[in-house]
Amino acid sequence: MGEASRNVWTRKDLIGIAGLSRQEIELVLDTAPQFVAVSQRSSGIKKVPLLQGRLVVNWFHEPSTRTRTSFELAAKRLSADTLAIAASSSSSVKGETLHDTLANIEAMSADIIVIRHSCAGAPHLLAAGHASHIINAGDGRHEHPTQALLDAFTMRENLRQRTGNNEATLDGLRVAIIGDVEHSRVARSNIHALNKLGAQVTLCGPATLVPRDFAAMGVRVTTSLKEALEDTDVVYSLRIQLERQAKALFPSLREYIKLFRIDADSLRYAPDHAIVMHPGPINRDLELSTDVADGPRSVILQQVTNGVAVRMAVMHLLANSGAGRTA
Ligand code: NCD
């Protein structure tokens, strides 16, 4: 392990990437490989006892398959007990505040709370008032930190494989994020992480979905897919979040497809080595064509596999960090 392994994690919670240092991000990335190895064990038990006897609560107020199961599996592979609370069946529908619900969960000795909420800031609010470790699994359009960490990890793994350099970092890596940036917490967390790691980010999509003010985050913004793709190492496709669009933000899906879809045609603009990523769930053949999603340049399922290991790393670092209730 490199430089980062000398740093110690001291945070109680993981709320966003914006507040993390490069060293903290690299510490997570450097901690994850040992957990990739645990999941890949061909014989024996795919588990380590690092969170034995601890309770991890998944508290999702928005739909999720991938992220929820990924956290649950990560907790189980660390030997934690797990509990899932679905918002629709919890007392919040009876008017209980988030604070009260969490105080009750904590009274049953929960150690880590994984929360997804449609309100930006909800995880931050809870983290400040409670002793348990809070992990933000997506809050409104704000942040989705573990997605950005697993994405950075996947980019780094692929870069290291391509270059044969096992110490390669994301410095100078060119990443094009395409599509519905405006509604995307994944894009925001990725921009923060990639900026801190020294990568160069280009955003591309219709101006309504990629407002110019994103340039203030230190990224390039363009409405030309050709320009975004022609020198990129990573093509990162985002889901068109139809459910978050209050009004029609582009004239027609057909027009979006023609100008911005990642498919065999548009991918011709990108260098041959460029990989294709997507956080899921995919609107097949809208933002990303099926042949590309399932094709040889796609690392989408690697992202899912790495997600478990990266979340194991995050939970291990938080719970064994010396900060918060499990200190
Ligand atoms: C994303 C999310 O929910 O923020 N999905 C995910 O967690 N992998 C992106 C999306 O919904 O488009």
JSON list of N, CA and C in Angstrom, two decimals, residues 209-258:
[
{"chain": "A", "resi": 209, "resn": "LEU", "atom": "N", "xyz": [-30.04, 19.94, -19.16]},
{"chain": "A", "resi": 209, "resn": "LEU", "atom": "CA", "xyz": [-29.62, 18.88, -18.23]},
{"chain": "A", "resi": 209, "resn": "LEU", "atom": "C", "xyz": [-28.19, 19.04, -17.76]},
{"chain": "A", "resi": 210, "resn": "VAL", "atom": "N", "xyz": [-27.43, 19.91, -18.44]},
{"chain": "A", "resi": 210, "resn": "VAL", "atom": "CA", "xyz": [-26.06, 20.19, -18.02]},
{"chain": "A", "resi": 210, "resn": "VAL", "atom": "C", "xyz": [-25.87, 21.70, -18.00]},
{"chain": "A", "resi": 211, "resn": "PRO", "atom": "N", "xyz": [-26.43, 22.37, -16.99]},
{"chain": "A", "resi": 211, "resn": "PRO", "atom": "CA", "xyz": [-26.33, 23.83, -16.95]},
{"chain": "A", "resi": 211, "resn": "PRO", "atom": "C", "xyz": [-24.87, 24.29, -16.92]},
{"chain": "A", "resi": 212, "resn": "ARG", "atom": "N", "xyz": [-24.66, 25.42, -17.58]},
{"chain": "A", "resi": 212, "resn": "ARG", "atom": "CA", "xyz": [-23.31, 25.99, -17.69]},
{"chain": "A", "resi": 212, "resn": "ARG", "atom": "C", "xyz": [-22.65, 26.22, -16.33]},
{"chain": "A", "resi": 213, "resn": "ASP", "atom": "N", "xyz": [-23.47, 26.48, -15.29]},
{"chain": "A", "resi": 213, "resn": "ASP", "atom": "CA", "xyz": [-22.84, 26.83, -14.00]},
{"chain": "A", "resi": 213, "resn": "ASP", "atom": "C", "xyz": [-22.02, 25.67, -13.41]},
{"chain": "A", "resi": 214, "resn": "PHE", "atom": "N", "xyz": [-22.18, 24.48, -13.97]},
{"chain": "A", "resi": 214, "resn": "PHE", "atom": "CA", "xyz": [-21.33, 23.38, -13.49]},
{"chain": "A", "resi": 214, "resn": "PHE", "atom": "C", "xyz": [-19.85, 23.67, -13.74]},
{"chain": "A", "resi": 215, "resn": "ALA", "atom": "N", "xyz": [-19.58, 24.56, -14.71]},
{"chain": "A", "resi": 215, "resn": "ALA", "atom": "CA", "xyz": [-18.18, 24.90, -15.00]},
{"chain": "A", "resi": 215, "resn": "ALA", "atom": "C", "xyz": [-17.49, 25.47, -13.75]},
{"chain": "A", "resi": 216, "resn": "ALA", "atom": "N", "xyz": [-18.29, 26.06, -12.85]},
{"chain": "A", "resi": 216, "resn": "ALA", "atom": "CA", "xyz": [-17.72, 26.61, -11.62]},
{"chain": "A", "resi": 216, "resn": "ALA", "atom": "C", "xyz": [-17.12, 25.52, -10.73]},
{"chain": "A", "resi": 217, "resn": "MET", "atom": "N", "xyz": [-17.50, 24.26, -10.99]},
{"chain": "A", "resi": 217, "resn": "MET", "atom": "CA", "xyz": [-16.92, 23.16, -10.20]},
{"chain": "A", "resi": 217, "resn": "MET", "atom": "C", "xyz": [-15.56, 22.74, -10.76]},
{"chain": "A", "resi": 218, "resn": "GLY", "atom": "N", "xyz": [-15.09, 23.46, -11.78]},
{"chain": "A", "resi": 218, "resn": "GLY", "atom": "CA", "xyz": [-13.77, 23.15, -12.32]},
{"chain": "A", "resi": 218, "resn": "GLY", "atom": "C", "xyz": [-13.79, 22.06, -13.38]},
{"chain": "A", "resi": 219, "resn": "VAL", "atom": "N", "xyz": [-14.92, 21.95, -14.09]},
{"chain": "A", "resi": 219, "resn": "VAL", "atom": "CA", "xyz": [-15.02, 20.95, -15.15]},
{"chain": "A", "resi": 219, "resn": "VAL", "atom": "C", "xyz": [-15.29, 21.63, -16.49]},
{"chain": "A", "resi": 220, "resn": "ARG", "atom": "N", "xyz": [-15.07, 20.89, -17.58]},
{"chain": "A", "resi": 220, "resn": "ARG", "atom": "CA", "xyz": [-15.40, 21.41, -18.91]},
{"chain": "A", "resi": 220, "resn": "ARG", "atom": "C", "xyz": [-16.85, 21.04, -19.21]},
{"chain": "A", "resi": 221, "resn": "VAL", "atom": "N", "xyz": [-17.60, 21.96, -19.80]},
{"chain": "A", "resi": 221, "resn": "VAL", "atom": "CA", "xyz": [-19.00, 21.69, -20.14]},
{"chain": "A", "resi": 221, "resn": "VAL", "atom": "C", "xyz": [-19.18, 21.88, -21.63]},
{"chain": "A", "resi": 222, "resn": "THR", "atom": "N", "xyz": [-19.80, 20.89, -22.29]},
{"chain": "A", "resi": 222, "resn": "THR", "atom": "CA", "xyz": [-20.03, 21.02, -23.73]},
{"chain": "A", "resi": 222, "resn": "THR", "atom": "C", "xyz": [-21.36, 20.37, -24.12]},
{"chain": "A", "resi": 223, "resn": "THR", "atom": "N", "xyz": [-21.95, 20.87, -25.21]},
{"chain": "A", "resi": 223, "resn": "THR", "atom": "CA", "xyz": [-23.16, 20.22, -25.72]},
{"chain": "A", "resi": 223, "resn": "THR", "atom": "C", "xyz": [-22.81, 19.34, -26.93]},
{"chain": "A", "resi": 224, "resn": "SER", "atom": "N", "xyz": [-21.53, 19.23, -27.25]},
{"chain": "A", "resi": 224, "resn": "SER", "atom": "CA", "xyz": [-21.12, 18.40, -28.39]},
{"chain": "A", "resi": 224, "resn": "SER", "atom": "C", "xyz": [-20.60, 17.05, -27.90]},
{"chain": "A", "resi": 225, "resn": "LEU", "atom": "N", "xyz": [-21.32, 16.00, -28.25]},
{"chain": "A", "resi": 225, "resn": "LEU", "atom": "CA", "xyz": [-20.90, 14.66, -27.80]},
{"chain": "A", "resi": 225, "resn": "LEU", "atom": "C", "xyz": [-19.55, 14.29, -28.42]},
{"chain": "A", "resi": 226, "resn": "LYS", "atom": "N", "xyz": [-19.37, 14.70, -29.68]},
{"chain": "A", "resi": 226, "resn": "LYS", "atom": "CA", "xyz": [-18.10, 14.41, -30.37]},
{"chain": "A", "resi": 226, "resn": "LYS", "atom": "C", "xyz": [-16.93, 15.01, -29.58]},
{"chain": "A", "resi": 227, "resn": "GLU", "atom": "N", "xyz": [-17.10, 16.28, -29.19]},
{"chain": "A", "resi": 227, "resn": "GLU", "atom": "CA", "xyz": [-16.05, 16.98, -28.45]},
{"chain": "A", "resi": 227, "resn": "GLU", "atom": "C", "xyz": [-15.77, 16.29, -27.10]},
{"chain": "A", "resi": 228, "resn": "ALA", "atom": "N", "xyz": [-16.86, 15.86, -26.44]},
{"chain": "A", "resi": 228, "resn": "ALA", "atom": "CA", "xyz": [-16.69, 15.23, -25.13]},
{"chain": "A", "resi": 228, "resn": "ALA", "atom": "C", "xyz": [-15.98, 13.89, -25.23]},
{"chain": "A", "resi": 229, "resn": "LEU", "atom": "N", "xyz": [-16.24, 13.16, -26.31]},
{"chain": "A", "resi": 229, "resn": "LEU", "atom": "CA", "xyz": [-15.73, 11.79, -26.39]},
{"chain": "A", "resi": 229, "resn": "LEU", "atom": "C", "xyz": [-14.37, 11.67, -27.05]},
{"chain": "A", "resi": 230, "resn": "GLU", "atom": "N", "xyz": [-13.97, 12.65, -27.86]},
{"chain": "A", "resi": 230, "resn": "GLU", "atom": "CA", "xyz": [-12.84, 12.37, -28.74]},
{"chain": "A", "resi": 230, "resn": "GLU", "atom": "C", "xyz": [-11.50, 12.19, -28.05]},
{"chain": "A", "resi": 231, "resn": "ASP", "atom": "N", "xyz": [-11.37, 12.66, -26.83]},
{"chain": "A", "resi": 231, "resn": "ASP", "atom": "CA", "xyz": [-10.08, 12.43, -26.16]},
{"chain": "A", "resi": 231, "resn": "ASP", "atom": "C", "xyz": [-10.26, 11.78, -24.79]},
{"chain": "A", "resi": 232, "resn": "THR", "atom": "N", "xyz": [-11.37, 11.07, -24.60]},
{"chain": "A", "resi": 232, "resn": "THR", "atom": "CA", "xyz": [-11.66, 10.60, -23.24]},
{"chain": "A", "resi": 232, "resn": "THR", "atom": "C", "xyz": [-11.16, 9.19, -22.96]},
{"chain": "A", "resi": 233, "resn": "ASP", "atom": "N", "xyz": [-10.87, 8.92, -21.70]},
{"chain": "A", "resi": 233, "resn": "ASP", "atom": "CA", "xyz": [-10.48, 7.57, -21.28]},
{"chain": "A", "resi": 233, "resn": "ASP", "atom": "C", "xyz": [-11.68, 6.81, -20.72]},
{"chain": "A", "resi": 234, "resn": "VAL", "atom": "N", "xyz": [-12.65, 7.56, -20.19]},
{"chain": "A", "resi": 234, "resn": "VAL", "atom": "CA", "xyz": [-13.82, 6.94, -19.57]},
{"chain": "A", "resi": 234, "resn": "VAL", "atom": "C", "xyz": [-15.07, 7.63, -20.10]},
{"chain": "A", "resi": 235, "resn": "VAL", "atom": "N", "xyz": [-16.03, 6.84, -20.56]},
{"chain": "A", "resi": 235, "resn": "VAL", "atom": "CA", "xyz": [-17.34, 7.36, -20.97]},
{"chain": "A", "resi": 235, "resn": "VAL", "atom": "C", "xyz": [-18.32, 6.97, -19.86]},
{"chain": "A", "resi": 236, "resn": "TYR", "atom": "N", "xyz": [-18.79, 7.95, -19.12]},
{"chain": "A", "resi": 236, "resn": "TYR", "atom": "CA", "xyz": [-19.66, 7.67, -17.98]},
{"chain": "A", "resi": 236, "resn": "TYR", "atom": "C", "xyz": [-21.08, 8.13, -18.32]},
{"chain": "A", "resi": 237, "resn": "SER", "atom": "N", "xyz": [-21.95, 7.17, -18.59]},
{"chain": "A", "resi": 237, "resn": "SER", "atom": "CA", "xyz": [-23.32, 7.49, -19.00]},
{"chain": "A", "resi": 237, "resn": "SER", "atom": "C", "xyz": [-24.23, 7.56, -17.77]},
{"chain": "A", "resi": 238, "resn": "LEU", "atom": "N", "xyz": [-25.07, 8.58, -17.74]},
{"chain": "A", "resi": 238, "resn": "LEU", "atom": "CA", "xyz": [-25.99, 8.74, -16.61]},
{"chain": "A", "resi": 238, "resn": "LEU", "atom": "C", "xyz": [-27.42, 8.42, -17.05]},
{"chain": "A", "resi": 239, "resn": "ARG", "atom": "N", "xyz": [-28.20, 7.94, -16.09]},
{"chain": "A", "resi": 239, "resn": "ARG", "atom": "CA", "xyz": [-29.60, 7.66, -16.39]},
{"chain": "A", "resi": 239, "resn": "ARG", "atom": "C", "xyz": [-30.37, 8.97, -16.57]},
{"chain": "A", "resi": 240, "resn": "ILE", "atom": "N", "xyz": [-31.24, 9.01, -17.58]},
{"chain": "A", "resi": 240, "resn": "ILE", "atom": "CA", "xyz": [-32.17, 10.14, -17.70]},
{"chain": "A", "resi": 240, "resn": "ILE", "atom": "C", "xyz": [-33.22, 9.95, -16.61]},
{"chain": "A", "resi": 241, "resn": "GLN", "atom": "N", "xyz": [-33.23, 10.85, -15.64]},
{"chain": "A", "resi": 241, "resn": "GLN", "atom": "CA", "xyz": [-34.09, 10.67, -14.47]},
{"chain": "A", "resi": 241, "resn": "GLN", "atom": "C", "xyz": [-35.48, 11.25, -14.72]},
{"chain": "A", "resi": 242, "resn": "LEU", "atom": "N", "xyz": [-36.23, 10.53, -15.53]},
{"chain": "A", "resi": 242, "resn": "LEU", "atom": "CA", "xyz": [-37.55, 11.03, -15.93]},
{"chain": "A", "resi": 242, "resn": "LEU", "atom": "C", "xyz": [-38.42, 11.34, -14.72]},
{"chain": "A", "resi": 243, "resn": "GLU", "atom": "N", "xyz": [-38.27, 10.56, -13.63]},
{"chain": "A", "resi": 243, "resn": "GLU", "atom": "CA", "xyz": [-39.13, 10.77, -12.46]},
{"chain": "A", "resi": 243, "resn": "GLU", "atom": "C", "xyz": [-38.80, 12.06, -11.70]},
{"chain": "A", "resi": 244, "resn": "ARG", "atom": "N", "xyz": [-37.60, 12.62, -11.94]},
{"chain": "A", "resi": 244, "resn": "ARG", "atom": "CA", "xyz": [-37.23, 13.86, -11.24]},
{"chain": "A", "resi": 244, "resn": "ARG", "atom": "C", "xyz": [-37.45, 15.11, -12.09]},
{"chain": "A", "resi": 245, "resn": "GLN", "atom": "N", "xyz": [-37.87, 14.92, -13.32]},
{"chain": "A", "resi": 245, "resn": "GLN", "atom": "CA", "xyz": [-38.03, 16.07, -14.20]},
{"chain": "A", "resi": 245, "resn": "GLN", "atom": "C", "xyz": [-39.43, 16.65, -14.08]},
{"chain": "A", "resi": 246, "resn": "ALA", "atom": "N", "xyz": [-39.52, 17.82, -13.47]},
{"chain": "A", "resi": 246, "resn": "ALA", "atom": "CA", "xyz": [-40.82, 18.45, -13.25]},
{"chain": "A", "resi": 246, "resn": "ALA", "atom": "C", "xyz": [-41.45, 18.85, -14.59]},
{"chain": "A", "resi": 247, "resn": "LYS", "atom": "N", "xyz": [-40.63, 19.32, -15.50]},
{"chain": "A", "resi": 247, "resn": "LYS", "atom": "CA", "xyz": [-41.17, 19.67, -16.82]},
{"chain": "A", "resi": 247, "resn": "LYS", "atom": "C", "xyz": [-40.26, 19.06, -17.89]},
{"chain": "A", "resi": 248, "resn": "ALA", "atom": "N", "xyz": [-40.75, 19.00, -19.11]},
{"chain": "A", "resi": 248, "resn": "ALA", "atom": "CA", "xyz": [-39.95, 18.40, -20.18]},
{"chain": "A", "resi": 248, "resn": "ALA", "atom": "C", "xyz": [-38.68, 19.22, -20.40]},
{"chain": "A", "resi": 249, "resn": "LEU", "atom": "N", "xyz": [-37.54, 18.59, -20.25]},
{"chain": "A", "resi": 249, "resn": "LEU", "atom": "CA", "xyz": [-36.29, 19.34, -20.37]},
{"chain": "A", "resi": 249, "resn": "LEU", "atom": "C", "xyz": [-35.60, 19.13, -21.71]},
{"chain": "A", "resi": 250, "resn": "PHE", "atom": "N", "xyz": [-36.16, 18.28, -22.53]},
{"chain": "A", "resi": 250, "resn": "PHE", "atom": "CA", "xyz": [-35.71, 18.22, -23.91]},
{"chain": "A", "resi": 250, "resn": "PHE", "atom": "C", "xyz": [-36.92, 17.90, -24.77]},
{"chain": "A", "resi": 251, "resn": "PRO", "atom": "N", "xyz": [-36.89, 18.36, -26.04]},
{"chain": "A", "resi": 251, "resn": "PRO", "atom": "CA", "xyz": [-38.08, 18.28, -26.88]},
{"chain": "A", "resi": 251, "resn": "PRO", "atom": "C", "xyz": [-38.62, 16.87, -27.04]},
{"chain": "A", "resi": 252, "resn": "SER", "atom": "N", "xyz": [-37.76, 15.89, -27.25]},
{"chain": "A", "resi": 252, "resn": "SER", "atom": "CA", "xyz": [-38.28, 14.53, -27.40]},
{"chain": "A", "resi": 252, "resn": "SER", "atom": "C", "xyz": [-37.17, 13.54, -27.12]},
{"chain": "A", "resi": 253, "resn": "LEU", "atom": "N", "xyz": [-37.59, 12.36, -26.67]},
{"chain": "A", "resi": 253, "resn": "LEU", "atom": "CA", "xyz": [-36.59, 11.33, -26.39]},
{"chain": "A", "resi": 253, "resn": "LEU", "atom": "C", "xyz": [-35.84, 10.96, -27.66]},
{"chain": "A", "resi": 254, "resn": "ARG", "atom": "N", "xyz": [-36.56, 11.03, -28.81]},
{"chain": "A", "resi": 254, "resn": "ARG", "atom": "CA", "xyz": [-35.93, 10.68, -30.08]},
{"chain": "A", "resi": 254, "resn": "ARG", "atom": "C", "xyz": [-34.76, 11.61, -30.39]},
{"chain": "A", "resi": 255, "resn": "GLU", "atom": "N", "xyz": [-34.99, 12.88, -30.08]},
{"chain": "A", "resi": 255, "resn": "GLU", "atom": "CA", "xyz": [-33.94, 13.86, -30.32]},
{"chain": "A", "resi": 255, "resn": "GLU", "atom": "C", "xyz": [-32.76, 13.64, -29.38]},
{"chain": "A", "resi": 256, "resn": "TYR", "atom": "N", "xyz": [-33.08, 13.33, -28.11]},
{"chain": "A", "resi": 256, "resn": "TYR", "atom": "CA", "xyz": [-32.00, 13.06, -27.15]},
{"chain": "A", "resi": 256, "resn": "TYR", "atom": "C", "xyz": [-31.14, 11.90, -27.66]},
{"chain": "A", "resi": 257, "resn": "ILE", "atom": "N", "xyz": [-31.81, 10.83, -28.08]},
{"chain": "A", "resi": 257, "resn": "ILE", "atom": "CA", "xyz": [-31.12, 9.64, -28.56]},
{"chain": "A", "resi": 257, "resn": "ILE", "atom": "C", "xyz": [-30.20, 10.00, -29.73]},
{"chain": "A", "resi": 258, "resn": "LYS", "atom": "N", "xyz": [-30.73, 10.80, -30.63]},
{"chain": "A", "resi": 258, "resn": "LYS", "atom": "CA", "xyz": [-29.96, 11.16, -31.82]},
{"chain": "A", "resi": 258, "resn": "LYS", "atom": "C", "xyz": [-28.68, 11.94, -31.45]}
]
